[in-house]
Amino acid sequence: ESAKKKGHIVMIPFMAHGHLIPFLALARKIQETTTTFTITIATTPLNIQHLKSAISTTISSINLVELPFNHSQYGLPPNIENTEKLPLTDIIKLFHASTSLDAPLSSLISKITEQEGHPPLCIISDVFLGWVTNVAKSLGTRNITFTTCGAYGTMAYISIWSNLPHRKTDSDEFWVPGFPKNYRFHRTQMHRFLREADGTDSWSKFFPPQIALSMKSDGWICNTVEEIETFGLQLLRNYLQLPVWCVGPLLPSTTKGSNSKHRAGKESGIALEDCNEWLDLKEENSVLYISFGSQNTISSSQMMALAEGLEESEKLFIWVIRPPFGFDMHGEFKAEWLPEGFEERMKHSKRGLLVHKWGPQLEILSHKSTGAFLSHCGWNSVLESLSNGVPIIGWPLAAEQAYNAKMLVEEMGVSVELTRTVESLISKEDVKRVIEIVMDKEGKGNEMKEKANEIAVHMRKATLEKGEEKGSSLRAMDDFVRTILQI
Ligand code: UDP
């Protein structure tokens, strides 16, 4: 069959759930656009397993190729090939280790070239794997960078890492190159590693050079929608001086037809039917959904305040809960981390549902009873929330999440920020206050809901085809395909 194909696209994601799944979604999107390409996703053996279980339920012609990976050389514990079981402080080791995929990727490209008589059309690589651009150049193919973050968040993150503007001032507020002159970011909007980066630590040894390389690729694909990120896209295009194709929202596929406790390669702490049954009994927009993504958790004092605030707010909630920061996130949950009798009381009164470890997020967000999302503002979570018109209470914890949170409040008007980082102190009053604002059926809460609904409409239109007219994300995908066939 591959003989009939016009070319091969090889994709290489960064090894984290929030990157692997959008890469898979992008591969599918390319296949939906045209069947003329062979698509291969290459990553380490354990991540191939993760991808396999994520696609097991759908018929797929995406090739999955294992790249050998030597974790011990980088001080990673045995069998660690992604961020899942890695404490936040060790994630940087995984970033450094990802550069060792250079040789196996080169062999793969050479093998494909030999078999097909010409190199692949392009390698689509994660924004953090800038070294791929050199592999592509040396083997006669092109490199397209895929950022699984939004345009604004990507822009802030790459410019701050490249320029370290916060180190050039004593003030808490600073300007970030590439943003309008009067635009300000705050020191607390940086995660610890970035705040403390001084050019000699292992974080600054990785990010600036990798970002600089990604900026030399032939174009960028962004998991966003043209109409919802006008500002961020204008800045990003100007900064990169490269084509940026917005093909989003790339969302994970839902559970339809598969085991209801599995989605995207993960086992959920609750069966989908039980979760839906709980939500079905609630009023429209009455439930707050709480989750901090695939690799973060909050501190034990924050967890206590959140629980107390939830209980006193008397709102309904579903909380995907994990052991607090400093404990094994995948270990046993201890009742002492919550107010005495909390879980029992919530269960008994049917006011709150605690889902341990992992929940069916996209399904919860698309249920009509869900009215707001308390989120760490990871970009996938943001897209999943907004595509369902659900406003957000922001609690950014790492990566570019604080910039996403800032944009959601200041540019989109769909969010209120509760706090930042795992280090902050919060009180139950803080929690109650933001819940009341965002879940208010009138006033500010209603405004945010309306804006979130408008964004959801833009997102839907972007991926729709009406007769001759195609949405912006479909048009961008067509343009991407045309471009790589020509260059
Ligand atoms: N997710 C989920 N259930 C959970 C936690 C996370 O399904 O209990 C999914 C969520 O739907 C999203 C992804 O994991 O697709 C998290 O990605 P995001 O970019 O929001 O955050 P990250 O995990 O990268 O910090």
XYZ file of C-alpha atoms and ligand atoms in Angstrom:
512
model
C 0.000 0.000 0.000
C 2.803 2.400 0.886
C 3.925 2.313 -2.756
C 0.823 4.344 -3.651
C 1.626 6.918 -0.991
C 3.101 10.246 -1.989
C 5.388 10.470 0.965
C 6.208 9.688 4.509
C 5.788 11.851 7.601
C 7.714 10.892 10.737
C 6.577 12.335 14.059
C 8.495 12.485 17.330
C 6.780 13.783 20.476
C 8.235 14.758 23.856
C 7.584 11.903 26.269
C 4.681 13.117 28.375
C 0.991 12.240 28.273
C 0.022 15.841 27.411
C 2.323 15.683 24.359
C 1.886 12.076 23.174
C -1.905 12.324 22.929
C -1.966 15.561 20.873
C 0.689 14.048 18.556
C -1.598 11.097 18.021
C -4.518 13.446 17.410
C -2.422 15.403 14.901
C -1.494 12.186 13.077
C -5.182 11.335 12.821
C -6.030 14.829 11.629
C -3.450 14.563 8.843
C -4.914 11.203 7.842
C -8.399 12.658 7.777
C -7.160 15.422 5.484
C -5.412 13.162 3.000
C -4.643 9.494 2.706
C -1.584 10.100 0.570
C 0.926 9.984 3.430
C 2.407 7.143 5.406
C 2.584 8.326 9.006
C 5.032 7.003 11.569
C 5.199 8.046 15.201
C 8.554 7.222 16.760
C 9.193 7.219 20.496
C 10.658 5.055 23.261
C 9.289 1.500 23.862
C 7.199 2.324 26.954
C 5.617 5.312 25.243
C 4.829 3.177 22.221
C 2.911 0.901 24.616
C 1.082 3.950 25.961
C 0.162 5.041 22.428
C -0.921 1.521 21.512
C -3.370 1.333 24.376
C -4.624 4.806 23.460
C -5.441 3.752 19.910
C -6.376 0.136 20.545
C -10.052 0.818 20.044
C -9.874 2.574 16.710
C -8.833 1.238 13.356
C -5.617 2.983 12.636
C -2.974 2.845 9.976
C -0.472 4.908 11.911
C 2.898 3.143 12.220
C 4.364 3.068 15.696
C 8.135 2.595 15.821
C 10.179 2.022 18.965
C 13.368 3.994 19.439
C 15.805 2.385 21.889
C 16.264 4.536 24.975
C 18.997 4.530 27.563
C 17.545 6.076 30.729
C 20.230 5.076 33.206
C 22.820 7.164 31.394
C 20.894 10.293 32.396
C 20.317 9.348 36.023
C 16.699 8.345 35.436
C 15.281 5.507 37.531
C 14.795 2.200 35.682
C 11.762 1.948 33.401
C 11.138 5.668 33.415
C 10.502 6.889 29.897
C 7.959 9.615 30.464
C 6.916 12.211 33.024
C 4.259 10.032 34.590
C 6.127 8.626 37.573
C 8.811 11.266 37.658
C 8.946 13.834 40.469
C 8.785 17.373 39.060
C 12.398 18.073 40.050
C 13.621 15.141 37.947
C 11.715 15.984 34.789
C 14.706 17.931 33.514
C 16.651 14.647 33.369
C 14.054 13.304 30.959
C 14.425 16.411 28.783
C 18.183 15.886 28.601
C 17.705 12.169 27.976
C 15.407 12.954 25.036
C 18.421 14.302 23.123
C 19.864 10.767 23.103
C 17.103 9.737 20.682
C 19.136 11.564 18.041
C 21.030 8.474 16.818
C 18.018 6.081 16.776
C 15.909 8.680 14.965
C 18.672 9.214 12.397
C 18.828 5.438 11.775
C 15.077 5.325 11.302
C 15.146 8.174 8.772
C 18.032 6.523 6.896
C 16.167 3.226 6.830
C 13.009 4.842 5.442
C 15.099 6.700 2.847
C 16.706 3.473 1.736
C 13.419 1.556 1.567
C 11.445 4.244 -0.242
C 14.161 5.643 -2.416
C 13.836 9.152 -0.977
C 13.785 10.754 2.487
C 10.507 11.346 4.339
C 8.689 14.565 3.409
C 9.233 15.929 6.886
C 9.816 15.148 10.523
C 7.266 16.731 12.832
C 8.928 17.163 16.197
C 7.989 18.510 19.578
C 8.987 22.102 20.291
C 11.273 20.784 23.047
C 13.160 18.469 20.698
C 14.953 21.218 18.775
C 17.860 18.871 17.934
C 15.589 17.172 15.365
C 16.098 20.133 13.067
C 19.785 19.117 12.700
C 18.842 15.477 12.065
C 16.415 16.618 9.363
C 18.967 18.906 7.701
C 21.711 16.310 7.672
C 19.434 13.642 6.183
C 17.856 15.785 3.500
C 14.386 16.218 4.927
C 12.422 19.066 6.509
C 11.542 19.733 10.096
C 8.194 21.047 11.258
C 7.845 21.975 14.923
C 4.641 21.044 16.714
C 3.799 22.944 19.878
C 1.184 21.185 21.974
C 0.667 24.494 23.828
C -1.375 27.477 22.714
C 0.127 30.358 20.740
C 0.200 32.851 23.623
C 1.624 30.332 26.106
C 4.215 29.145 23.597
C 5.205 32.706 22.811
C 5.651 33.671 26.468
C 7.465 30.448 27.313
C 9.961 30.516 24.449
C 10.682 34.215 24.776
C 11.173 34.086 28.555
C 13.465 31.061 28.265
C 15.431 32.603 25.427
C 15.797 36.050 26.987
C 15.483 35.487 30.777
C 14.025 39.039 31.093
C 13.291 38.621 34.813
C 17.027 38.419 35.489
C 17.599 41.837 33.978
C 15.464 43.702 36.516
C 14.883 43.828 40.271
C 11.247 44.638 39.802
C 8.595 41.946 40.216
C 7.025 42.993 36.942
C 8.872 42.849 33.663
C 8.484 43.116 29.931
C 8.950 40.033 27.760
C 10.578 40.580 24.327
C 8.078 40.069 21.548
C 5.144 41.423 23.598
C 3.840 45.006 23.271
C 6.070 47.509 25.097
C 3.600 48.228 27.903
C 2.751 44.571 28.521
C 3.910 43.065 31.840
C 4.460 39.635 33.342
C 4.966 38.957 37.034
C 7.770 37.010 38.696
C 5.239 34.724 40.378
C 4.111 33.646 36.909
C 7.274 31.627 36.497
C 7.785 28.178 37.839
C 10.677 27.790 40.254
C 13.161 26.367 37.757
C 12.671 29.255 35.396
C 12.693 31.875 38.159
C 16.009 30.543 39.411
C 17.541 29.803 36.008
C 20.887 31.574 35.675
C 22.370 30.029 32.563
C 24.434 27.421 34.418
C 21.756 25.069 35.822
C 20.469 22.023 33.967
C 17.185 23.752 33.035
C 18.897 26.659 31.310
C 21.330 24.279 29.647
C 18.409 22.533 27.984
C 15.648 24.985 27.068
C 17.319 28.005 25.401
C 19.421 25.940 22.947
C 16.576 23.546 22.112
C 14.153 26.432 21.554
C 16.713 28.230 19.365
C 16.976 25.097 17.199
C 13.193 24.708 16.941
C 13.055 28.298 15.749
C 15.206 27.219 12.795
C 12.721 24.592 11.614
C 10.668 25.075 8.445
C 7.372 25.961 10.111
C 5.274 25.428 13.210
C 2.001 23.667 13.859
C 0.068 24.943 16.844
C -2.746 23.178 18.696
C -4.994 26.199 18.728
C -7.674 27.930 16.689
C -6.989 31.055 14.653
C -10.108 32.925 15.825
C -9.599 32.402 19.554
C -5.928 33.369 19.788
C -5.550 36.331 17.451
C -3.282 38.228 19.849
C -0.972 35.320 20.734
C -0.693 34.257 17.106
C 0.235 37.705 15.912
C 3.049 37.816 18.490
C 4.227 34.274 17.758
C 4.317 34.719 13.969
C 6.159 37.969 14.353
C 8.689 36.413 16.732
C 9.312 33.258 14.707
C 9.102 34.704 11.209
C 7.903 31.274 10.113
C 4.566 29.899 8.926
C 2.363 28.879 11.882
C -0.523 26.533 11.078
C -3.345 26.415 13.637
C -5.046 23.059 13.302
C -6.788 22.760 16.669
C -8.486 21.876 18.756
C -6.770 18.484 18.679
C -8.650 16.637 21.403
C -8.177 13.088 22.659
C -10.683 10.592 21.320
C -13.440 9.691 23.741
C -14.316 6.332 25.204
C -17.040 5.491 22.716
C -17.091 1.769 22.150
C -14.180 1.014 24.432
C -13.759 -0.165 27.983
C -15.364 2.556 30.061
C -12.515 2.615 32.565
C -9.882 3.230 29.916
C -9.231 6.269 27.844
C -6.107 7.605 26.176
C -4.147 4.685 27.518
C -4.978 5.326 31.158
C -7.077 3.513 33.681
C -9.601 5.778 35.329
C -10.466 5.700 39.028
C -14.160 5.457 38.085
C -16.173 3.732 35.366
C -17.593 6.196 32.884
C -21.168 4.981 33.489
C -20.871 5.653 37.238
C -19.502 9.096 36.601
C -22.254 9.916 34.105
C -24.898 8.495 36.395
C -23.726 10.828 39.174
C -23.697 13.817 36.820
C -27.075 12.943 35.237
C -28.798 13.565 38.550
C -27.457 17.111 38.877
C -28.806 20.357 37.500
C -27.339 21.981 34.424
C -24.057 23.871 35.062
C -24.135 23.039 38.761
C -20.976 20.932 39.149
C -17.398 22.132 39.587
C -14.818 19.778 38.095
C -11.340 19.817 39.693
C -8.163 18.335 38.217
C -4.488 19.250 37.924
C -3.593 17.308 34.795
C -1.439 14.246 34.300
C 1.672 15.147 36.252
C 0.859 17.660 38.968
C -0.631 17.683 42.416
C -1.022 20.349 45.139
C 0.511 20.599 48.626
C -1.136 19.016 51.648
C -2.040 22.385 53.228
C -3.534 23.542 49.917
C -5.482 20.283 49.691
C -6.919 20.831 53.159
C -7.967 24.422 52.347
C -9.501 23.343 49.043
C -11.569 20.638 50.747
C -12.757 23.008 53.474
C -13.604 25.703 50.948
C -15.530 23.222 48.814
C -17.482 21.965 51.779
C -18.397 25.460 52.961
C -19.263 26.688 49.465
C -21.957 23.998 49.336
C -21.408 23.590 45.613
C -21.387 20.213 43.886
C -18.022 18.936 42.650
C -16.036 16.121 41.086
C -12.415 16.142 42.235
C -9.722 13.988 40.639
C -7.536 13.597 43.684
C -3.974 12.337 44.230
C -1.564 12.240 47.155
C -0.173 15.717 47.842
C 3.137 17.156 46.685
C 6.108 15.439 48.307
C 4.378 12.032 48.394
C 4.221 9.347 45.720
C 1.539 10.748 43.424
C 0.544 7.230 42.402
C 0.645 5.771 45.895
C -2.076 5.030 48.435
C -4.289 7.995 49.402
C -4.461 8.705 53.142
C -7.656 10.022 54.731
C -5.558 12.299 56.983
C -4.826 14.540 53.981
C -8.458 15.676 54.037
C -10.673 17.097 56.813
C -11.919 14.324 59.076
C -14.768 12.342 57.513
C -14.723 14.522 54.364
C -14.917 11.795 51.734
C -17.680 9.947 53.594
C -19.734 13.115 54.132
C -19.436 14.094 50.477
C -20.392 10.620 49.343
C -23.314 10.391 51.711
C -24.751 13.799 50.832
C -23.996 13.163 47.099
C -22.443 16.632 47.055
C -18.970 15.677 45.990
C -17.418 12.825 44.088
C -13.760 12.053 44.742
C -12.172 10.210 41.843
C -8.786 8.821 42.749
C -5.781 9.312 40.439
C -7.409 9.647 37.026
C -10.833 10.656 35.757
C -12.651 10.633 32.394
C -11.978 14.348 31.947
C -13.250 15.057 28.461
C -16.501 13.249 29.209
C -16.959 15.159 32.479
C -16.327 18.487 30.772
C -18.774 17.693 28.001
C -21.565 16.757 30.415
C -24.223 19.457 30.683
C -24.155 19.375 34.496
C -20.541 20.570 34.576
C -20.501 24.331 35.073
C -16.864 25.225 35.829
C -13.383 23.728 35.921
C -10.751 24.333 38.594
C -7.671 23.608 36.513
C -3.883 23.873 36.473
C -4.377 25.395 33.000
C -2.415 22.773 31.072
C -3.219 23.562 27.453
C -5.075 20.313 26.747
C -7.294 20.960 29.745
C -7.910 24.517 28.575
C -8.965 23.343 25.099
C -11.161 20.577 26.496
C -12.872 23.047 28.823
C -13.392 25.859 26.336
C -14.559 23.554 23.558
C -17.399 22.704 25.924
C -18.029 26.309 26.937
C -16.859 25.698 30.507
C -15.247 28.692 32.322
C -12.084 28.090 34.335
C -10.769 28.766 37.811
C -7.007 28.985 37.253
C -4.389 27.432 39.488
C -1.247 27.188 37.345
C 1.464 24.903 38.701
C 4.262 24.465 36.149
C 5.504 24.855 32.573
C 3.644 27.573 30.596
C 0.465 27.179 32.650
C 0.714 30.601 34.339
C 0.782 32.305 30.932
C -2.255 30.338 29.846
C -3.946 31.407 33.076
C -3.061 35.057 32.443
C -4.434 34.899 28.915
C -7.654 33.215 30.062
C -8.262 36.077 32.506
C -6.956 39.103 30.597
C -7.475 38.269 26.932
C -10.383 35.837 26.940
C -12.307 36.863 30.047
C -13.284 33.273 30.822
C -11.418 32.778 34.068
C -10.538 33.889 37.576
C -7.221 32.874 39.079
C -7.304 31.251 42.525
C -3.573 31.037 43.167
C -0.247 30.045 41.583
C 2.236 27.225 42.228
C 2.375 24.465 44.798
C 4.194 26.767 47.234
C 1.426 29.325 47.838
C -0.716 29.494 50.960
C -4.444 29.564 50.369
C -7.382 29.734 52.735
C -10.813 28.196 52.478
C -12.153 31.746 52.048
C -10.042 32.188 48.890
C -11.515 28.979 47.538
C -15.093 29.947 48.383
C -14.694 33.389 46.881
C -13.578 32.227 43.421
C -16.072 29.392 43.274
C -18.851 31.858 43.984
C -17.661 34.268 41.283
C -17.276 31.669 38.543
C -20.364 29.609 39.343
C -22.626 32.619 39.815
C -25.495 32.317 37.322
C -25.606 36.097 36.997
C -22.985 38.849 36.992
C -19.381 37.964 36.295
C -19.993 34.228 36.306
C -22.595 34.590 33.602
C -20.308 36.824 31.532
C -17.538 34.240 31.682
C -19.952 31.492 30.705
C -21.143 33.490 27.696
C -17.589 34.188 26.572
C -16.636 30.528 26.994
C -19.657 29.585 24.879
C -18.603 32.022 22.148
C -15.144 30.449 22.106
C -16.706 26.990 21.891
C -18.623 28.118 18.799
C -15.409 29.383 17.145
C -13.700 26.114 17.957
C -16.512 24.066 16.469
C -16.676 26.187 13.315
C -12.906 25.907 12.810
C -13.165 22.163 12.234
C -16.403 22.151 10.214
C -16.953 21.928 6.515
C -20.128 23.451 5.098
C -20.431 22.844 1.388
C -17.573 24.761 -0.199
C -16.672 26.507 3.021
C -14.112 25.070 5.355
C -13.305 26.183 8.886
C -9.942 27.815 9.616
C -8.300 24.721 11.104
C -9.264 22.619 8.069
C -7.923 25.288 5.740
C -4.679 25.446 7.728
C -4.331 21.680 7.462
C -4.839 21.820 3.675
C -2.235 24.550 3.450
C 0.217 22.556 5.558
C -0.206 19.516 3.298
C 0.240 21.617 0.145
C 3.328 23.264 1.604
C 5.169 20.106 2.605
C 4.423 18.564 -0.774
C 6.077 21.549 -2.427
C 9.093 22.357 -0.272
N -6.535 13.847 31.957
C -7.580 12.949 32.139
N -7.913 12.583 33.405
C -7.267 13.065 34.497
C -6.222 13.997 34.314
C -5.885 14.375 33.028
O -8.191 12.492 31.171
O -7.624 12.689 35.606
C -6.164 14.240 30.586
C -6.818 15.538 30.200
O -8.093 15.298 29.645
C -5.813 16.113 29.218
C -4.474 15.587 29.685
O -4.775 14.458 30.494
O -6.075 15.632 27.923
C -3.704 16.584 30.506
O -3.084 17.486 29.668
P -2.827 18.995 30.090
O -2.160 19.653 28.940
O -4.065 19.628 30.570
O -1.875 18.906 31.343
P -0.508 18.134 31.633
O -0.874 16.775 32.040
O 0.299 18.165 30.367
O 0.089 18.928 32.740
